[in-house]
mmCIF file with all atom_site columns, C-alpha atoms in Angstrom:
data_model
loop_
_atom_site.group_PDB
_atom_site.id
_atom_site.type_symbol
_atom_site.label_atom_id
_atom_site.label_alt_id
_atom_site.label_comp_id
_atom_site.label_asym_id
_atom_site.label_entity_id
_atom_site.label_seq_id
_atom_site.pdbx_PDB_ins_code
_atom_site.Cartn_x
_atom_site.Cartn_y
_atom_site.Cartn_z
_atom_site.occupancy
_atom_site.B_iso_or_equiv
_atom_site.pdbx_formal_charge
_atom_site.auth_seq_id
_atom_site.auth_comp_id
_atom_site.auth_asym_id
_atom_site.auth_atom_id
_atom_site.pdbx_PDB_model_num
ATOM 1   C CA . MET A 1 1   ? 98.501  -66.435 87.157  1.00 43.00 ? 1   MET A CA 1
ATOM 2   C CA . HIS A 1 2   ? 97.675  -67.866 90.544  1.00 51.00 ? 2   HIS A CA 1
ATOM 3   C CA . GLU A 1 3   ? 94.062  -69.074 90.724  1.00 57.00 ? 3   GLU A CA 1
ATOM 4   C CA . ASN A 1 4   ? 93.226  -67.034 93.850  1.00 62.00 ? 4   ASN A CA 1
ATOM 5   C CA . LYS A 1 5   ? 94.118  -63.773 92.118  1.00 64.00 ? 5   LYS A CA 1
ATOM 6   C CA . LEU A 1 6   ? 92.022  -64.779 89.128  1.00 71.00 ? 6   LEU A CA 1
ATOM 7   C CA . VAL A 1 7   ? 89.094  -65.535 91.418  1.00 76.00 ? 7   VAL A CA 1
ATOM 8   C CA . ASP A 1 8   ? 89.598  -62.157 93.140  1.00 78.00 ? 8   ASP A CA 1
ATOM 9   C CA . LEU A 1 9   ? 89.599  -60.355 89.786  1.00 80.00 ? 9   LEU A CA 1
ATOM 10  C CA . PHE A 1 10  ? 86.435  -62.020 88.533  1.00 82.00 ? 10  PHE A CA 1
ATOM 11  C CA . SER A 1 11  ? 84.703  -61.697 91.908  1.00 84.00 ? 11  SER A CA 1
ATOM 12  C CA . ALA A 1 12  ? 85.533  -57.999 92.039  1.00 83.00 ? 12  ALA A CA 1
ATOM 13  C CA . LEU A 1 13  ? 84.242  -57.450 88.498  1.00 86.00 ? 13  LEU A CA 1
ATOM 14  C CA . PHE A 1 14  ? 81.040  -59.322 89.288  1.00 87.00 ? 14  PHE A CA 1
ATOM 15  C CA . LEU A 1 15  ? 80.507  -57.305 92.477  1.00 86.00 ? 15  LEU A CA 1
ATOM 16  C CA . ILE A 1 16  ? 81.170  -54.017 90.682  1.00 88.00 ? 16  ILE A CA 1
ATOM 17  C CA . VAL A 1 17  ? 78.510  -54.861 88.096  1.00 88.00 ? 17  VAL A CA 1
ATOM 18  C CA . LEU A 1 18  ? 76.150  -56.028 90.860  1.00 87.00 ? 18  LEU A CA 1
ATOM 19  C CA . SER A 1 19  ? 76.623  -52.795 92.816  1.00 86.00 ? 19  SER A CA 1
ATOM 20  C CA . VAL A 1 20  ? 75.804  -50.707 89.732  1.00 89.00 ? 20  VAL A CA 1
ATOM 21  C CA . VAL A 1 21  ? 72.668  -52.782 89.102  1.00 86.00 ? 21  VAL A CA 1
ATOM 22  C CA . LEU A 1 22  ? 71.631  -52.488 92.760  1.00 85.00 ? 22  LEU A CA 1
ATOM 23  C CA . TYR A 1 23  ? 72.196  -48.748 92.799  1.00 85.00 ? 23  TYR A CA 1
ATOM 24  C CA . THR A 1 24  ? 70.216  -48.134 89.626  1.00 86.00 ? 24  THR A CA 1
ATOM 25  C CA . SER A 1 25  ? 67.377  -50.369 90.826  1.00 83.00 ? 25  SER A CA 1
ATOM 26  C CA . THR A 1 26  ? 66.906  -48.158 93.910  1.00 79.00 ? 26  THR A CA 1
ATOM 27  C CA . PHE A 1 27  ? 65.518  -45.390 91.702  1.00 79.00 ? 27  PHE A CA 1
ATOM 28  C CA . SER A 1 28  ? 62.330  -47.429 91.280  1.00 77.00 ? 28  SER A CA 1
ATOM 29  C CA . PHE A 1 29  ? 61.684  -47.693 95.061  1.00 70.00 ? 29  PHE A CA 1
ATOM 30  C CA . LYS A 1 30  ? 58.465  -46.036 96.235  1.00 70.00 ? 30  LYS A CA 1
ATOM 31  C CA . GLN A 1 31  ? 58.622  -43.359 98.927  1.00 70.00 ? 31  GLN A CA 1
ATOM 32  C CA . ILE A 1 32  ? 56.336  -44.735 101.665 1.00 67.00 ? 32  ILE A CA 1
ATOM 33  C CA . SER A 1 33  ? 57.362  -42.569 104.607 1.00 64.00 ? 33  SER A CA 1
ATOM 34  C CA . ALA A 1 34  ? 57.250  -38.849 105.247 1.00 64.00 ? 34  ALA A CA 1
ATOM 35  C CA . SER A 1 35  ? 60.878  -38.697 106.382 1.00 66.00 ? 35  SER A CA 1
ATOM 36  C CA . LYS A 1 36  ? 63.642  -37.127 104.317 1.00 68.00 ? 36  LYS A CA 1
ATOM 37  C CA . ILE A 1 37  ? 65.429  -40.455 104.190 1.00 71.00 ? 37  ILE A CA 1
ATOM 38  C CA . GLY A 1 38  ? 63.493  -42.761 101.915 1.00 71.00 ? 38  GLY A CA 1
ATOM 39  C CA . SER A 1 39  ? 63.503  -46.481 101.426 1.00 71.00 ? 39  SER A CA 1
ATOM 40  C CA . ASP A 1 40  ? 66.204  -46.056 98.789  1.00 74.00 ? 40  ASP A CA 1
ATOM 41  C CA . PHE A 1 41  ? 68.775  -44.486 101.119 1.00 77.00 ? 41  PHE A CA 1
ATOM 42  C CA . LEU A 1 42  ? 70.311  -47.533 102.809 1.00 78.00 ? 42  LEU A CA 1
ATOM 43  C CA . PRO A 1 43  ? 70.367  -49.726 99.672  1.00 81.00 ? 43  PRO A CA 1
ATOM 44  C CA . GLN A 1 44  ? 72.144  -46.891 97.855  1.00 83.00 ? 44  GLN A CA 1
ATOM 45  C CA . VAL A 1 45  ? 74.703  -46.606 100.665 1.00 85.00 ? 45  VAL A CA 1
ATOM 46  C CA . VAL A 1 46  ? 75.264  -50.372 100.561 1.00 86.00 ? 46  VAL A CA 1
ATOM 47  C CA . ALA A 1 47  ? 75.599  -50.327 96.754  1.00 85.00 ? 47  ALA A CA 1
ATOM 48  C CA . ILE A 1 48  ? 78.149  -47.492 96.916  1.00 89.00 ? 48  ILE A CA 1
ATOM 49  C CA . ALA A 1 49  ? 80.118  -49.267 99.660  1.00 88.00 ? 49  ALA A CA 1
ATOM 50  C CA . LEU A 1 50  ? 80.044  -52.502 97.654  1.00 88.00 ? 50  LEU A CA 1
ATOM 51  C CA . PHE A 1 51  ? 81.284  -50.639 94.581  1.00 89.00 ? 51  PHE A CA 1
ATOM 52  C CA . VAL A 1 52  ? 84.163  -48.990 96.476  1.00 90.00 ? 52  VAL A CA 1
ATOM 53  C CA . LEU A 1 53  ? 85.245  -52.190 98.256  1.00 89.00 ? 53  LEU A CA 1
ATOM 54  C CA . SER A 1 54  ? 85.006  -54.212 95.038  1.00 88.00 ? 54  SER A CA 1
ATOM 55  C CA . GLY A 1 55  ? 87.112  -51.595 93.279  1.00 88.00 ? 55  GLY A CA 1
ATOM 56  C CA . ILE A 1 56  ? 89.734  -51.876 96.007  1.00 89.00 ? 56  ILE A CA 1
ATOM 57  C CA . LEU A 1 57  ? 89.708  -55.679 95.679  1.00 86.00 ? 57  LEU A CA 1
ATOM 58  C CA . PHE A 1 58  ? 90.048  -55.415 91.903  1.00 86.00 ? 58  PHE A CA 1
ATOM 59  C CA . VAL A 1 59  ? 92.986  -52.987 92.065  1.00 88.00 ? 59  VAL A CA 1
ATOM 60  C CA . SER A 1 60  ? 94.681  -55.068 94.770  1.00 87.00 ? 60  SER A CA 1
ATOM 61  C CA . ALA A 1 61  ? 94.304  -58.313 92.805  1.00 84.00 ? 61  ALA A CA 1
ATOM 62  C CA . LEU A 1 62  ? 95.481  -56.608 89.618  1.00 84.00 ? 62  LEU A CA 1
ATOM 63  C CA . ASN A 1 63  ? 98.577  -55.239 91.386  1.00 84.00 ? 63  ASN A CA 1
ATOM 64  C CA . LYS A 1 64  ? 99.398  -58.669 92.835  1.00 83.00 ? 64  LYS A CA 1
ATOM 65  C CA . TRP A 1 65  ? 98.929  -60.252 89.438  1.00 78.00 ? 65  TRP A CA 1
ATOM 66  C CA . ASN A 1 66  ? 101.263 -57.722 87.779  1.00 77.00 ? 66  ASN A CA 1
ATOM 67  C CA . LYS A 1 67  ? 103.855 -58.178 90.523  1.00 77.00 ? 67  LYS A CA 1
ATOM 68  C CA . GLU A 1 68  ? 103.662 -61.964 90.198  1.00 76.00 ? 68  GLU A CA 1
ATOM 69  C CA . ARG A 1 69  ? 103.946 -61.738 86.429  1.00 70.00 ? 69  ARG A CA 1
ATOM 70  C CA . LYS A 1 70  ? 107.111 -59.666 86.701  1.00 68.00 ? 70  LYS A CA 1
ATOM 71  C CA . ASN A 1 71  ? 108.686 -61.900 89.334  1.00 65.00 ? 71  ASN A CA 1
ATOM 72  C CA . ARG A 1 72  ? 107.513 -65.186 87.895  1.00 58.00 ? 72  ARG A CA 1
ATOM 73  C CA . ALA A 1 73  ? 109.918 -68.008 88.303  1.00 50.00 ? 73  ALA A CA 1
ATOM 74  C CA . GLU A 1 74  ? 108.082 -71.147 87.355  1.00 47.00 ? 74  GLU A CA 1
ATOM 75  C CA . VAL A 1 75  ? 108.709 -74.085 89.591  1.00 46.00 ? 75  VAL A CA 1
ATOM 76  C CA . ILE A 1 76  ? 108.506 -77.419 87.823  1.00 41.00 ? 76  ILE A CA 1
ATOM 77  C CA . GLY A 1 77  ? 106.275 -79.906 89.573  1.00 43.00 ? 77  GLY A CA 1
ATOM 78  C CA . GLU A 1 78  ? 104.446 -77.241 91.570  1.00 47.00 ? 78  GLU A CA 1
ATOM 79  C CA . GLN A 1 79  ? 101.139 -78.569 92.806  1.00 46.00 ? 79  GLN A CA 1
ATOM 80  C CA . LYS A 1 80  ? 98.132  -76.515 91.841  1.00 48.00 ? 80  LYS A CA 1
ATOM 81  C CA . VAL A 1 81  ? 95.551  -75.864 94.508  1.00 47.00 ? 81  VAL A CA 1
ATOM 82  C CA . LYS A 1 82  ? 92.083  -76.883 93.461  1.00 51.00 ? 82  LYS A CA 1
ATOM 83  C CA . LEU A 1 83  ? 89.431  -74.414 94.491  1.00 53.00 ? 83  LEU A CA 1
ATOM 84  C CA . ASP A 1 84  ? 86.330  -75.756 96.143  1.00 63.00 ? 84  ASP A CA 1
ATOM 85  C CA . TYR A 1 85  ? 83.227  -73.842 95.076  1.00 76.00 ? 85  TYR A CA 1
ATOM 86  C CA . THR A 1 86  ? 80.901  -75.937 97.233  1.00 83.00 ? 86  THR A CA 1
ATOM 87  C CA . LEU A 1 87  ? 80.743  -73.343 100.016 1.00 83.00 ? 87  LEU A CA 1
ATOM 88  C CA . VAL A 1 88  ? 80.044  -70.579 97.502  1.00 82.00 ? 88  VAL A CA 1
ATOM 89  C CA . LEU A 1 89  ? 77.187  -72.538 95.954  1.00 87.00 ? 89  LEU A CA 1
ATOM 90  C CA . ILE A 1 90  ? 75.751  -73.409 99.368  1.00 89.00 ? 90  ILE A CA 1
ATOM 91  C CA . SER A 1 91  ? 75.936  -69.732 100.372 1.00 88.00 ? 91  SER A CA 1
ATOM 92  C CA . LEU A 1 92  ? 74.144  -68.648 97.192  1.00 89.00 ? 92  LEU A CA 1
ATOM 93  C CA . GLY A 1 93  ? 71.446  -71.247 97.831  1.00 91.00 ? 93  GLY A CA 1
ATOM 94  C CA . LEU A 1 94  ? 71.154  -70.087 101.421 1.00 92.00 ? 94  LEU A CA 1
ATOM 95  C CA . ILE A 1 95  ? 70.701  -66.485 100.262 1.00 90.00 ? 95  ILE A CA 1
ATOM 96  C CA . ALA A 1 96  ? 67.954  -67.609 97.856  1.00 92.00 ? 96  ALA A CA 1
ATOM 97  C CA . VAL A 1 97  ? 66.145  -69.468 100.668 1.00 92.00 ? 97  VAL A CA 1
ATOM 98  C CA . TYR A 1 98  ? 66.572  -66.427 102.942 1.00 90.00 ? 98  TYR A CA 1
ATOM 99  C CA . LEU A 1 99  ? 65.006  -64.106 100.352 1.00 89.00 ? 99  LEU A CA 1
ATOM 100 C CA . PHE A 1 100 ? 62.175  -66.585 99.820  1.00 90.00 ? 100 PHE A CA 1
ATOM 101 C CA . LEU A 1 101 ? 61.438  -66.830 103.564 1.00 90.00 ? 101 LEU A CA 1
ATOM 102 C CA . ILE A 1 102 ? 61.514  -63.110 104.434 1.00 88.00 ? 102 ILE A CA 1
ATOM 103 C CA . PRO A 1 103 ? 57.866  -62.478 103.454 1.00 86.00 ? 103 PRO A CA 1
ATOM 104 C CA . THR A 1 104 ? 56.675  -65.511 105.438 1.00 89.00 ? 104 THR A CA 1
ATOM 105 C CA . LEU A 1 105 ? 58.890  -65.525 108.526 1.00 91.00 ? 105 LEU A CA 1
ATOM 106 C CA . GLY A 1 106 ? 59.611  -61.812 108.517 1.00 88.00 ? 106 GLY A CA 1
ATOM 107 C CA . PHE A 1 107 ? 62.899  -59.966 108.464 1.00 88.00 ? 107 PHE A CA 1
ATOM 108 C CA . LEU A 1 108 ? 63.834  -60.603 112.085 1.00 91.00 ? 108 LEU A CA 1
ATOM 109 C CA . LEU A 1 109 ? 63.398  -64.391 112.247 1.00 93.00 ? 109 LEU A CA 1
ATOM 110 C CA . SER A 1 110 ? 64.697  -65.132 108.769 1.00 93.00 ? 110 SER A CA 1
ATOM 111 C CA . THR A 1 111 ? 67.771  -62.928 109.297 1.00 92.00 ? 111 THR A CA 1
ATOM 112 C CA . ILE A 1 112 ? 68.595  -64.550 112.634 1.00 94.00 ? 112 ILE A CA 1
ATOM 113 C CA . VAL A 1 113 ? 68.378  -68.022 111.084 1.00 94.00 ? 113 VAL A CA 1
ATOM 114 C CA . TYR A 1 114 ? 70.277  -66.994 107.937 1.00 93.00 ? 114 TYR A CA 1
ATOM 115 C CA . LEU A 1 115 ? 73.120  -65.329 109.840 1.00 94.00 ? 115 LEU A CA 1
ATOM 116 C CA . PHE A 1 116 ? 73.487  -68.252 112.232 1.00 95.00 ? 116 PHE A CA 1
ATOM 117 C CA . ILE A 1 117 ? 73.689  -70.821 109.423 1.00 93.00 ? 117 ILE A CA 1
ATOM 118 C CA . GLN A 1 118 ? 76.000  -68.650 107.278 1.00 92.00 ? 118 GLN A CA 1
ATOM 119 C CA . ILE A 1 119 ? 78.410  -67.953 110.148 1.00 92.00 ? 119 ILE A CA 1
ATOM 120 C CA . TYR A 1 120 ? 78.407  -71.640 111.050 1.00 92.00 ? 120 TYR A CA 1
ATOM 121 C CA . LEU A 1 121 ? 79.201  -72.625 107.457 1.00 89.00 ? 121 LEU A CA 1
ATOM 122 C CA . ILE A 1 122 ? 82.122  -70.246 106.997 1.00 86.00 ? 122 ILE A CA 1
ATOM 123 C CA . SER A 1 123 ? 83.739  -70.912 110.358 1.00 87.00 ? 123 SER A CA 1
ATOM 124 C CA . THR A 1 124 ? 86.377  -73.582 110.795 1.00 86.00 ? 124 THR A CA 1
ATOM 125 C CA . PRO A 1 125 ? 85.339  -76.677 112.758 1.00 86.00 ? 125 PRO A CA 1
ATOM 126 C CA . GLU A 1 126 ? 87.736  -75.914 115.589 1.00 89.00 ? 126 GLU A CA 1
ATOM 127 C CA . LYS A 1 127 ? 86.365  -72.377 116.039 1.00 87.00 ? 127 LYS A CA 1
ATOM 128 C CA . ARG A 1 128 ? 82.661  -73.204 115.878 1.00 89.00 ? 128 ARG A CA 1
ATOM 129 C CA . SER A 1 129 ? 80.748  -71.857 118.830 1.00 90.00 ? 129 SER A CA 1
ATOM 130 C CA . PRO A 1 130 ? 76.981  -72.098 118.356 1.00 92.00 ? 130 PRO A CA 1
ATOM 131 C CA . ILE A 1 131 ? 76.260  -69.951 121.420 1.00 94.00 ? 131 ILE A CA 1
ATOM 132 C CA . LYS A 1 132 ? 78.449  -67.103 120.120 1.00 94.00 ? 132 LYS A CA 1
ATOM 133 C CA . PHE A 1 133 ? 76.942  -67.468 116.673 1.00 94.00 ? 133 PHE A CA 1
ATOM 134 C CA . ALA A 1 134 ? 73.408  -67.314 118.089 1.00 95.00 ? 134 ALA A CA 1
ATOM 135 C CA . VAL A 1 135 ? 74.204  -64.213 120.148 1.00 95.00 ? 135 VAL A CA 1
ATOM 136 C CA . VAL A 1 136 ? 75.824  -62.447 117.189 1.00 94.00 ? 136 VAL A CA 1
ATOM 137 C CA . SER A 1 137 ? 72.939  -63.380 114.887 1.00 94.00 ? 137 SER A CA 1
ATOM 138 C CA . ILE A 1 138 ? 70.318  -62.113 117.336 1.00 95.00 ? 138 ILE A CA 1
ATOM 139 C CA . VAL A 1 139 ? 72.157  -58.896 118.247 1.00 95.00 ? 139 VAL A CA 1
ATOM 140 C CA . VAL A 1 140 ? 72.900  -57.976 114.619 1.00 94.00 ? 140 VAL A CA 1
ATOM 141 C CA . SER A 1 141 ? 69.371  -58.770 113.417 1.00 92.00 ? 141 SER A CA 1
ATOM 142 C CA . VAL A 1 142 ? 67.646  -56.888 116.233 1.00 92.00 ? 142 VAL A CA 1
ATOM 143 C CA . SER A 1 143 ? 70.016  -53.929 115.797 1.00 92.00 ? 143 SER A CA 1
ATOM 144 C CA . VAL A 1 144 ? 69.382  -53.672 112.056 1.00 90.00 ? 144 VAL A CA 1
ATOM 145 C CA . TYR A 1 145 ? 65.629  -54.030 112.620 1.00 89.00 ? 145 TYR A CA 1
ATOM 146 C CA . TRP A 1 146 ? 65.697  -51.282 115.264 1.00 89.00 ? 146 TRP A CA 1
ATOM 147 C CA . VAL A 1 147 ? 67.731  -48.927 113.025 1.00 87.00 ? 147 VAL A CA 1
ATOM 148 C CA . PHE A 1 148 ? 65.305  -49.395 110.149 1.00 85.00 ? 148 PHE A CA 1
ATOM 149 C CA . LYS A 1 149 ? 62.206  -49.058 112.321 1.00 85.00 ? 149 LYS A CA 1
ATOM 150 C CA . ASP A 1 150 ? 63.149  -46.343 114.825 1.00 85.00 ? 150 ASP A CA 1
ATOM 151 C CA . VAL A 1 151 ? 65.903  -44.361 113.095 1.00 83.00 ? 151 VAL A CA 1
ATOM 152 C CA . PHE A 1 152 ? 64.977  -44.467 109.399 1.00 80.00 ? 152 PHE A CA 1
ATOM 153 C CA . PHE A 1 153 ? 61.230  -45.008 110.086 1.00 80.00 ? 153 PHE A CA 1
ATOM 154 C CA . LEU A 1 154 ? 61.083  -47.751 107.474 1.00 80.00 ? 154 LEU A CA 1
ATOM 155 C CA . MET A 1 155 ? 59.101  -50.924 107.870 1.00 81.00 ? 155 MET A CA 1
ATOM 156 C CA . LEU A 1 156 ? 60.611  -54.321 107.311 1.00 80.00 ? 156 LEU A CA 1
ATOM 157 C CA . PRO A 1 157 ? 58.466  -57.437 106.744 1.00 82.00 ? 157 PRO A CA 1
ATOM 158 C CA . ALA A 1 158 ? 57.104  -58.605 110.112 1.00 81.00 ? 158 ALA A CA 1
ATOM 159 C CA . GLY A 1 159 ? 56.053  -62.055 108.898 1.00 79.00 ? 159 GLY A CA 1
ATOM 160 C CA . ILE A 1 160 ? 54.601  -64.414 111.505 1.00 82.00 ? 160 ILE A CA 1
ATOM 161 C CA . LEU A 1 161 ? 55.539  -62.036 114.327 1.00 74.00 ? 161 LEU A CA 1
ATOM 162 C CA . GLY A 1 162 ? 52.861  -59.663 112.970 1.00 61.00 ? 162 GLY A CA 1
#
């Protein structure tokens, strides 16, 4: 089995389990606003979307694996591609730092910084454009903050911005 398909299968399984855990953890969220949409609404939507997309990835990887298994013609001397997990580990560390900084810096600042660094890391060196990355990070962060605050009437941590 090709290593990428194996990684896709295990990633999809991990994300399916994670989405179930996230969804079930939303039942313990406190209702802090008077609106019909509570603080559990958006995390539940994200968990459901993650579950569906992970399921699609799992089925797709499984189909490719079955097709490859049926059509396998082993080539002697084929070079195996080594996977580099460095970027994955850096991204996980970056997420941990982001979650740690949200209470201090607030959602808006920490999300802008996180998105900028994450986009920069996953882009190829020839396509790196810090100005575009900064604009995207700011627009996405401000948009999400506005939706939470003015549409769902939910508060996000303000941090040093008060």
